[in-house]
Amino acid sequence: LTVIRGFLTFMKETISEREKEKYQIPLLLRELDRINGIIEEMLLTAKPGVPMVTEAYMEEMVRELLPLFQQTSQQLQWHIRLDRVPLLVDPKQMTQVLYNLLRNSIEAMKGSGTISIYSRVQQDRYEIYIEDSGSGIPKEIQPMLFDPFMTTKESGTGLGLTIVKRIIENHGGTIELY
């Protein structure tokens, strides 16, 4: 895929605008990126990397992600109340978990609504909760929610929550739907 993308990028830079339209180069590049994203998700699902554990704060990971979502929708309200506790996690993997969960919430609310993110610290456990004002997940889908390729989205791969679950389990945690 990298070689094909390289040739298409080279073509895009060297041919005329008319030829770009004729051969639909921008569309080909977008579709190639989409296919590559699906393959990356499948590879991550098959074997997520071993967590590279370091001390990090959930609050900081959430704060770094917010600008990405605020750019796409100004109709979101955020309520964040996270305990500032140092956690031993892989920040890159946990950011991926948060990104997938928040993206699902935003899509469920069609870009408009409220997302609450809060934590609870109990002895040696750090619990994080993400709630949205969406319509909820239908009862019949709930038991299969974390299964590979389970999706209700037209353009979804059904791998996002499977990846989330694997990453969390690799960190010795659990994820549940309430």
Coordinates of N, CA and C in Angstrom, one line a residue:
L1 N 0.8 -1.2 0.0 CA 0.0 0.0 0.0 C 0.9 1.3 0.0
T2 N 2.0 1.2 0.7 CA 2.9 2.3 0.8 C 3.5 2.7 -0.6
V3 N 3.8 1.6 -1.4 CA 4.3 1.8 -2.7 C 3.3 2.5 -3.6
I4 N 2.1 1.9 -3.6 CA 1.0 2.5 -4.4 C 0.7 3.9 -4.0
R5 N 0.7 4.2 -2.7 CA 0.4 5.6 -2.2 C 1.5 6.5 -2.7
G6 N 2.8 6.0 -2.7 CA 3.9 6.8 -3.2 C 3.8 7.2 -4.6
F7 N 3.4 6.2 -5.5 CA 3.2 6.5 -6.9 C 2.1 7.4 -7.1
L8 N 1.0 7.3 -6.4 CA -0.2 8.2 -6.6 C 0.2 9.6 -6.1
T9 N 0.9 9.7 -5.1 CA 1.3 11.0 -4.6 C 2.2 11.7 -5.6
F10 N 3.2 10.9 -6.2 CA 4.0 11.4 -7.2 C 3.2 11.9 -8.4
M11 N 2.2 11.1 -8.8 CA 1.4 11.5 -9.9 C 0.6 12.8 -9.6
K12 N 0.1 12.9 -8.4 CA -0.7 14.0 -8.0 C 0.2 15.3 -8.1
E13 N 1.5 15.2 -7.8 CA 2.3 16.4 -7.8 C 2.8 16.7 -9.2
T14 N 2.8 15.8 -10.2 CA 3.4 16.0 -11.5 C 2.4 16.1 -12.6
I15 N 1.1 15.7 -12.5 CA 0.2 15.8 -13.6 C -0.7 17.1 -13.4
S16 N -1.4 17.4 -14.5 CA -2.2 18.6 -14.5 C -3.5 18.4 -13.7
E17 N -4.2 19.5 -13.3 CA -5.4 19.4 -12.6 C -6.4 18.6 -13.3
R18 N -6.5 18.7 -14.7 CA -7.4 18.0 -15.5 C -7.2 16.5 -15.4
E19 N -5.9 16.1 -15.5 CA -5.6 14.7 -15.4 C -5.9 14.2 -14.0
K20 N -5.7 15.0 -12.9 CA -6.0 14.6 -11.6 C -7.4 14.2 -11.4
E21 N -8.3 15.1 -12.1 CA -9.7 14.8 -12.0 C -10.1 13.6 -12.8
K22 N -9.5 13.5 -14.0 CA -9.7 12.3 -14.9 C -9.5 11.0 -14.2
Y23 N -8.3 10.9 -13.6 CA -7.9 9.7 -12.9 C -8.4 9.6 -11.5
Q24 N -9.0 10.6 -11.0 CA -9.6 10.7 -9.6 C -8.5 10.4 -8.6
I25 N -7.4 11.0 -8.7 CA -6.2 10.8 -7.8 C -6.6 11.2 -6.4
P26 N -7.2 12.3 -6.1 CA -7.5 12.6 -4.7 C -8.4 11.5 -4.0
L27 N -9.4 11.0 -4.8 CA -10.3 10.0 -4.3 C -9.5 8.7 -4.1
L28 N -8.6 8.4 -5.0 CA -7.8 7.2 -4.8 C -6.9 7.3 -3.5
L29 N -6.3 8.4 -3.3 CA -5.5 8.6 -2.1 C -6.3 8.5 -0.8
R30 N -7.5 9.1 -0.8 CA -8.4 9.0 0.3 C -8.8 7.5 0.6
E31 N -9.2 6.8 -0.4 CA -9.6 5.4 -0.3 C -8.4 4.6 0.2
L32 N -7.2 4.8 -0.3 CA -6.1 4.1 0.1 C -5.8 4.3 1.6
D33 N -5.9 5.6 2.0 CA -5.8 5.9 3.4 C -6.8 5.2 4.3
R34 N -8.0 5.1 3.8 CA -9.1 4.4 4.5 C -8.8 2.9 4.6
I35 N -8.4 2.3 3.5 CA -8.0 0.9 3.5 C -6.9 0.6 4.5
N36 N -5.9 1.5 4.4 CA -4.7 1.4 5.3 C -5.2 1.5 6.8
G37 N -6.1 2.4 7.1 CA -6.6 2.5 8.4 C -7.3 1.2 8.9
I38 N -8.1 0.6 8.0 CA -8.7 -0.7 8.3 C -7.7 -1.8 8.6
I39 N -6.7 -1.8 7.8 CA -5.7 -2.9 8.0 C -4.9 -2.6 9.3
E40 N -4.6 -1.4 9.6 CA -3.9 -1.1 10.9 C -4.8 -1.5 12.1
E41 N -6.1 -1.2 12.0 CA -7.0 -1.6 13.1 C -7.1 -3.1 13.2
M42 N -7.1 -3.9 12.1 CA -7.1 -5.3 12.1 C -5.8 -5.9 12.7
L43 N -4.7 -5.3 12.4 CA -3.5 -5.7 13.0 C -3.4 -5.4 14.4
L44 N -3.9 -4.3 14.8 CA -3.9 -3.9 16.3 C -4.9 -4.9 17.0
T45 N -6.0 -5.3 16.4 CA -6.9 -6.2 17.0 C -6.3 -7.5 17.2
A46 N -5.6 -8.0 16.2 CA -4.9 -9.3 16.2 C -3.9 -9.4 17.3
K47 N -3.1 -8.3 17.5 CA -2.1 -8.3 18.5 C -1.7 -6.9 18.9
P48 N -2.4 -6.3 19.8 CA -2.0 -5.0 20.3 C -0.6 -5.1 20.9
G49 N 0.2 -4.1 20.7 CA 1.6 -4.1 21.3 C 1.5 -4.2 22.8
V50 N 2.6 -4.7 23.3 CA 2.8 -4.8 24.8 C 2.9 -3.4 25.3
P51 N 2.1 -3.0 26.3 CA 2.1 -1.7 26.8 C 3.5 -1.2 27.3
M52 N 3.9 -0.1 26.9 CA 5.2 0.6 27.3 C 4.8 1.5 28.5
V53 N 4.8 0.9 29.7 CA 4.2 1.5 30.8 C 5.1 2.6 31.4
T54 N 4.5 3.7 31.7 CA 5.2 4.9 32.3 C 4.1 5.6 33.2
E55 N 4.6 6.5 34.0 CA 3.7 7.2 34.8 C 3.0 8.3 34.0
A56 N 1.7 8.4 34.0 CA 0.9 9.3 33.3 C -0.4 9.7 34.0
Y57 N -1.0 10.8 33.6 CA -2.2 11.2 34.2 C -3.4 11.2 33.2
M58 N -4.5 10.5 33.5 CA -5.6 10.4 32.6 C -6.1 11.8 32.3
E59 N -6.1 12.7 33.2 CA -6.6 14.1 32.9 C -5.8 14.7 31.8
E60 N -4.5 14.5 31.8 CA -3.7 15.1 30.7 C -4.0 14.5 29.3
M61 N -4.2 13.2 29.3 CA -4.5 12.5 28.1 C -5.9 13.0 27.5
V62 N -6.8 13.2 28.4 CA -8.1 13.7 27.9 C -8.0 15.2 27.4
R63 N -7.3 16.0 28.2 CA -7.1 17.4 27.8 C -6.4 17.5 26.4
E64 N -5.5 16.6 26.1 CA -4.8 16.6 24.8 C -5.7 16.2 23.7
L65 N -6.7 15.4 23.9 CA -7.6 15.0 22.9 C -8.8 16.0 22.6
L66 N -9.1 16.7 23.6 CA -10.3 17.6 23.5 C -10.2 18.6 22.2
P67 N -9.1 19.2 22.0 CA -9.0 20.1 20.8 C -9.4 19.3 19.5
L68 N -9.0 18.1 19.4 CA -9.4 17.3 18.1 C -10.9 17.3 18.0
F69 N -11.6 17.0 19.0 CA -13.0 16.9 18.9 C -13.7 18.3 18.9
Q70 N -13.2 19.3 19.5 CA -13.8 20.6 19.5 C -13.7 21.2 18.2
Q71 N -12.7 20.8 17.4 CA -12.6 21.4 16.0 C -13.7 20.8 15.1
T72 N -14.1 19.6 15.4 CA -15.1 19.0 14.5 C -16.6 19.4 14.9
S73 N -16.8 19.7 16.1 CA -18.1 20.1 16.5 C -18.1 21.1 17.7
Q74 N -18.7 22.3 17.4 CA -18.8 23.3 18.4 C -20.1 23.1 19.3
Q75 N -20.9 22.1 19.0 CA -22.1 21.9 19.7 C -22.0 20.8 20.8
L76 N -20.8 20.6 21.2 CA -20.5 19.6 22.3 C -20.3 20.4 23.6
Q77 N -20.8 19.8 24.7 CA -20.5 20.3 26.0 C -19.7 19.3 26.7
W78 N -18.7 19.7 27.4 CA -17.8 18.7 28.1 C -17.9 19.0 29.6
H79 N -18.1 17.9 30.4 CA -18.0 18.0 31.8 C -16.9 17.0 32.3
I80 N -15.8 17.5 32.7 CA -14.7 16.7 33.1 C -14.3 16.9 34.5
R81 N -14.3 15.8 35.2 CA -13.9 15.8 36.6 C -13.1 14.5 36.9
L82 N -11.8 14.6 36.7 CA -10.9 13.5 36.8 C -9.9 13.7 38.0
D83 N -9.8 12.7 38.8 CA -8.9 12.7 39.9 C -7.4 12.7 39.4
R84 N -6.6 13.6 39.9 CA -5.2 13.7 39.4 C -4.4 12.7 40.2
V85 N -4.3 11.5 39.7 CA -3.6 10.4 40.3 C -2.6 9.8 39.2
P86 N -1.3 9.7 39.6 CA -0.4 9.1 38.7 C -0.7 7.6 38.4
L87 N -0.8 7.3 37.1 CA -1.1 5.9 36.7 C 0.0 5.3 36.0
L88 N 0.2 4.0 36.1 CA 1.2 3.3 35.3 C 0.5 2.7 34.1
V89 N 0.6 3.4 33.0 CA -0.1 3.0 31.8 C 0.8 3.3 30.6
D90 N 0.4 2.8 29.4 CA 1.0 3.2 28.2 C 0.2 4.4 27.7
P91 N 0.8 5.6 27.7 CA 0.0 6.8 27.4 C -0.6 6.8 25.9
K92 N 0.2 6.2 25.0 CA -0.2 6.2 23.6 C -1.4 5.2 23.5
Q93 N -1.3 4.1 24.1 CA -2.4 3.1 24.0 C -3.7 3.7 24.7
M94 N -3.5 4.3 25.9 CA -4.6 4.8 26.6 C -5.3 6.0 25.9
T95 N -4.5 6.8 25.2 CA -5.0 7.8 24.4 C -5.9 7.3 23.2
Q96 N -5.4 6.1 22.7 CA -6.2 5.5 21.6 C -7.5 5.0 22.2
V97 N -7.5 4.4 23.4 CA -8.7 4.0 24.1 C -9.7 5.2 24.2
L98 N -9.2 6.2 24.8 CA -10.0 7.4 25.0 C -10.6 8.0 23.7
Y99 N -9.7 8.0 22.7 CA -10.1 8.6 21.4 C -11.3 7.7 20.8
N100 N -11.1 6.4 20.8 CA -12.2 5.5 20.3 C -13.5 5.7 21.1
L101 N -13.4 5.7 22.4 CA -14.6 5.9 23.2 C -15.3 7.2 23.0
L102 N -14.5 8.3 23.0 CA -15.1 9.6 22.8 C -15.7 9.8 21.4
R103 N -15.0 9.2 20.4 CA -15.5 9.3 19.0 C -16.8 8.6 18.9
N104 N -16.9 7.4 19.5 CA -18.2 6.7 19.5 C -19.3 7.5 20.2
S105 N -19.0 8.2 21.3 CA -20.0 9.0 22.0 C -20.5 10.2 21.1
I106 N -19.5 10.8 20.4 CA -19.8 12.0 19.6 C -20.7 11.5 18.4
E107 N -20.3 10.4 17.8 CA -21.1 9.9 16.7 C -22.5 9.4 17.1
A108 N -22.6 8.9 18.3 CA -23.9 8.5 18.8 C -24.8 9.7 19.0
M109 N -24.2 10.8 19.3 CA -25.0 12.0 19.6 C -25.1 12.9 18.3
K110 N -24.6 12.4 17.2 CA -24.6 13.1 16.0 C -23.9 14.5 16.1
G111 N -22.9 14.6 16.9 CA -22.1 15.8 17.1 C -22.6 16.8 18.0
S112 N -23.7 16.6 18.6 CA -24.4 17.6 19.5 C -24.9 16.9 20.8
G113 N -24.4 17.5 21.9 CA -24.8 16.9 23.2 C -23.8 17.2 24.2
T114 N -23.9 16.4 25.3 CA -23.0 16.5 26.4 C -22.2 15.2 26.7
I115 N -21.0 15.4 26.9 CA -20.1 14.2 27.3 C -19.6 14.5 28.7
S116 N -19.7 13.6 29.6 CA -19.2 13.7 31.0 C -18.1 12.6 31.1
I117 N -17.0 13.1 31.6 CA -15.9 12.2 31.9 C -15.5 12.4 33.3
Y118 N -15.6 11.3 34.1 CA -15.2 11.5 35.6 C -14.5 10.2 36.0
S119 N -13.9 10.3 37.2 CA -13.2 9.2 37.7 C -13.6 8.9 39.2
R120 N -13.2 7.8 39.6 CA -13.4 7.4 41.0 C -12.2 6.6 41.4
V121 N -11.6 6.9 42.5 CA -10.4 6.2 43.0 C -10.9 5.4 44.2
Q122 N -10.6 4.1 44.1 CA -11.0 3.2 45.2 C -9.8 2.2 45.5
Q123 N -9.2 2.4 46.6 CA -8.0 1.7 47.1 C -7.0 1.7 46.0
D124 N -6.8 0.5 45.3 CA -5.7 0.5 44.3 C -6.3 0.5 42.9
R125 N -7.5 1.0 42.7 CA -8.2 1.0 41.4 C -8.5 2.5 41.0
Y126 N -8.3 2.7 39.7 CA -8.7 4.0 39.1 C -9.8 3.7 38.1
E127 N -11.0 4.2 38.4 CA -12.1 3.9 37.5 C -12.4 5.2 36.7
I128 N -12.6 5.1 35.4 CA -13.0 6.2 34.6 C -14.3 5.9 34.0
Y129 N -15.2 6.9 34.0 CA -16.5 6.8 33.4 C -16.7 7.8 32.3
I130 N -17.3 7.4 31.2 CA -17.6 8.2 30.1 C -19.1 8.1 29.8
E131 N -19.8 9.2 29.9 CA -21.2 9.2 29.7 C -21.5 10.2 28.6
D132 N -22.5 9.9 27.8 CA -23.0 10.9 26.8 C -24.5 11.0 26.8
S133 N -25.0 12.0 26.1 CA -26.4 12.3 26.1 C -27.1 11.7 24.9
G134 N -26.4 10.7 24.3 CA -27.0 10.0 23.1 C -28.1 9.1 23.5
S135 N -28.7 8.5 22.5 CA -29.9 7.7 22.7 C -29.7 6.3 23.4
G136 N -28.4 5.9 23.5 CA -28.1 4.7 24.2 C -27.9 3.6 23.2
I137 N -27.4 2.4 23.7 CA -27.1 1.3 22.8 C -28.3 0.3 23.0
P138 N -28.9 -0.1 21.9 CA -30.0 -1.1 21.9 C -29.7 -2.3 22.7
K139 N -30.6 -2.8 23.5 CA -30.4 -4.0 24.4 C -29.9 -5.2 23.6
E140 N -30.4 -5.4 22.4 CA -30.0 -6.6 21.6 C -28.6 -6.6 21.1
I141 N -28.0 -5.4 21.1 CA -26.6 -5.2 20.6 C -25.6 -5.3 21.8
Q142 N -26.0 -5.0 23.0 CA -25.2 -4.8 24.1 C -24.3 -6.1 24.4
P143 N -24.8 -7.3 24.3 CA -24.0 -8.5 24.6 C -22.8 -8.7 23.6
M144 N -23.0 -8.1 22.4 CA -22.0 -8.3 21.3 C -21.1 -7.0 21.1
L145 N -21.2 -6.1 22.0 CA -20.6 -4.8 21.8 C -19.1 -4.8 21.6
F146 N -18.4 -5.7 22.2 CA -16.9 -5.7 22.1 C -16.5 -6.8 21.1
D147 N -17.4 -7.5 20.4 CA -17.0 -8.5 19.5 C -16.4 -7.9 18.2
P148 N -15.4 -8.5 17.6 CA -14.8 -8.0 16.4 C -15.9 -7.9 15.3
F149 N -15.8 -6.8 14.5 CA -16.6 -6.5 13.3 C -18.1 -6.3 13.7
M150 N -18.4 -6.1 15.0 CA -19.8 -5.7 15.4 C -19.9 -4.2 15.2
T151 N -20.8 -3.7 14.3 CA -21.0 -2.3 14.2 C -22.4 -2.0 13.7
T152 N -22.9 -0.8 14.1 CA -24.1 -0.4 13.6 C -23.9 0.8 12.6
K153 N -22.7 1.2 12.4 CA -22.3 2.3 11.6 C -22.1 1.9 10.1
E154 N -22.6 2.7 9.2 CA -22.4 2.4 7.8 C -20.9 2.3 7.4
S155 N -20.1 3.2 7.9 CA -18.7 3.2 7.5 C -17.8 2.6 8.6
G156 N -18.3 2.0 9.6 CA -17.5 1.5 10.7 C -16.9 0.1 10.3
T157 N -15.8 -0.2 11.0 CA -15.2 -1.5 10.8 C -15.6 -2.5 11.9
G158 N -16.1 -2.0 13.0 CA -16.5 -2.8 14.1 C -15.3 -3.3 14.9
L159 N -14.2 -2.6 14.8 CA -13.0 -3.0 15.5 C -12.6 -2.1 16.6
G160 N -13.2 -0.9 16.7 CA -12.8 0.1 17.6 C -12.9 -0.3 19.1
L161 N -14.1 -0.9 19.4 CA -14.3 -1.3 20.8 C -13.6 -2.6 21.1
T162 N -13.4 -3.4 20.1 CA -12.5 -4.6 20.3 C -11.1 -4.2 20.7
I163 N -10.6 -3.3 20.0 CA -9.2 -2.8 20.3 C -9.2 -2.2 21.7
V164 N -10.2 -1.4 22.0 CA -10.3 -0.7 23.3 C -10.2 -1.8 24.4
K165 N -11.0 -2.8 24.3 CA -11.1 -3.9 25.3 C -9.7 -4.6 25.4
R166 N -9.1 -4.9 24.3 CA -7.8 -5.6 24.3 C -6.7 -4.8 25.0
I167 N -6.7 -3.5 24.7 CA -5.7 -2.6 25.3 C -5.9 -2.5 26.8
I168 N -7.2 -2.3 27.2 CA -7.5 -2.2 28.6 C -7.1 -3.6 29.4
E169 N -7.5 -4.7 28.8 CA -7.1 -6.0 29.4 C -5.6 -6.2 29.4
N170 N -4.9 -5.7 28.4 CA -3.4 -5.8 28.4 C -2.8 -5.0 29.6
H171 N -3.6 -4.0 30.0 CA -3.1 -3.1 31.2 C -3.6 -3.7 32.5
G172 N -4.3 -4.9 32.5 CA -4.8 -5.5 33.7 C -6.1 -4.9 34.1
G173 N -6.8 -4.2 33.2 CA -8.1 -3.6 33.6 C -9.3 -4.3 33.0
T174 N -10.4 -3.7 33.2 CA -11.7 -4.2 32.6 C -12.5 -3.1 32.1
I175 N -13.4 -3.4 31.1 CA -14.3 -2.3 30.6 C -15.7 -2.9 30.6
E176 N -16.6 -2.1 31.0 CA -18.0 -2.5 31.1 C -18.9 -1.4 30.6
L177 N -20.1 -1.9 30.1 CA -21.1 -1.0 29.6 C -22.2 -0.8 30.7
Y178 N -22.5 0.4 31.1 CA -23.6 0.7 32.0 C -24.7 1.3 31.4

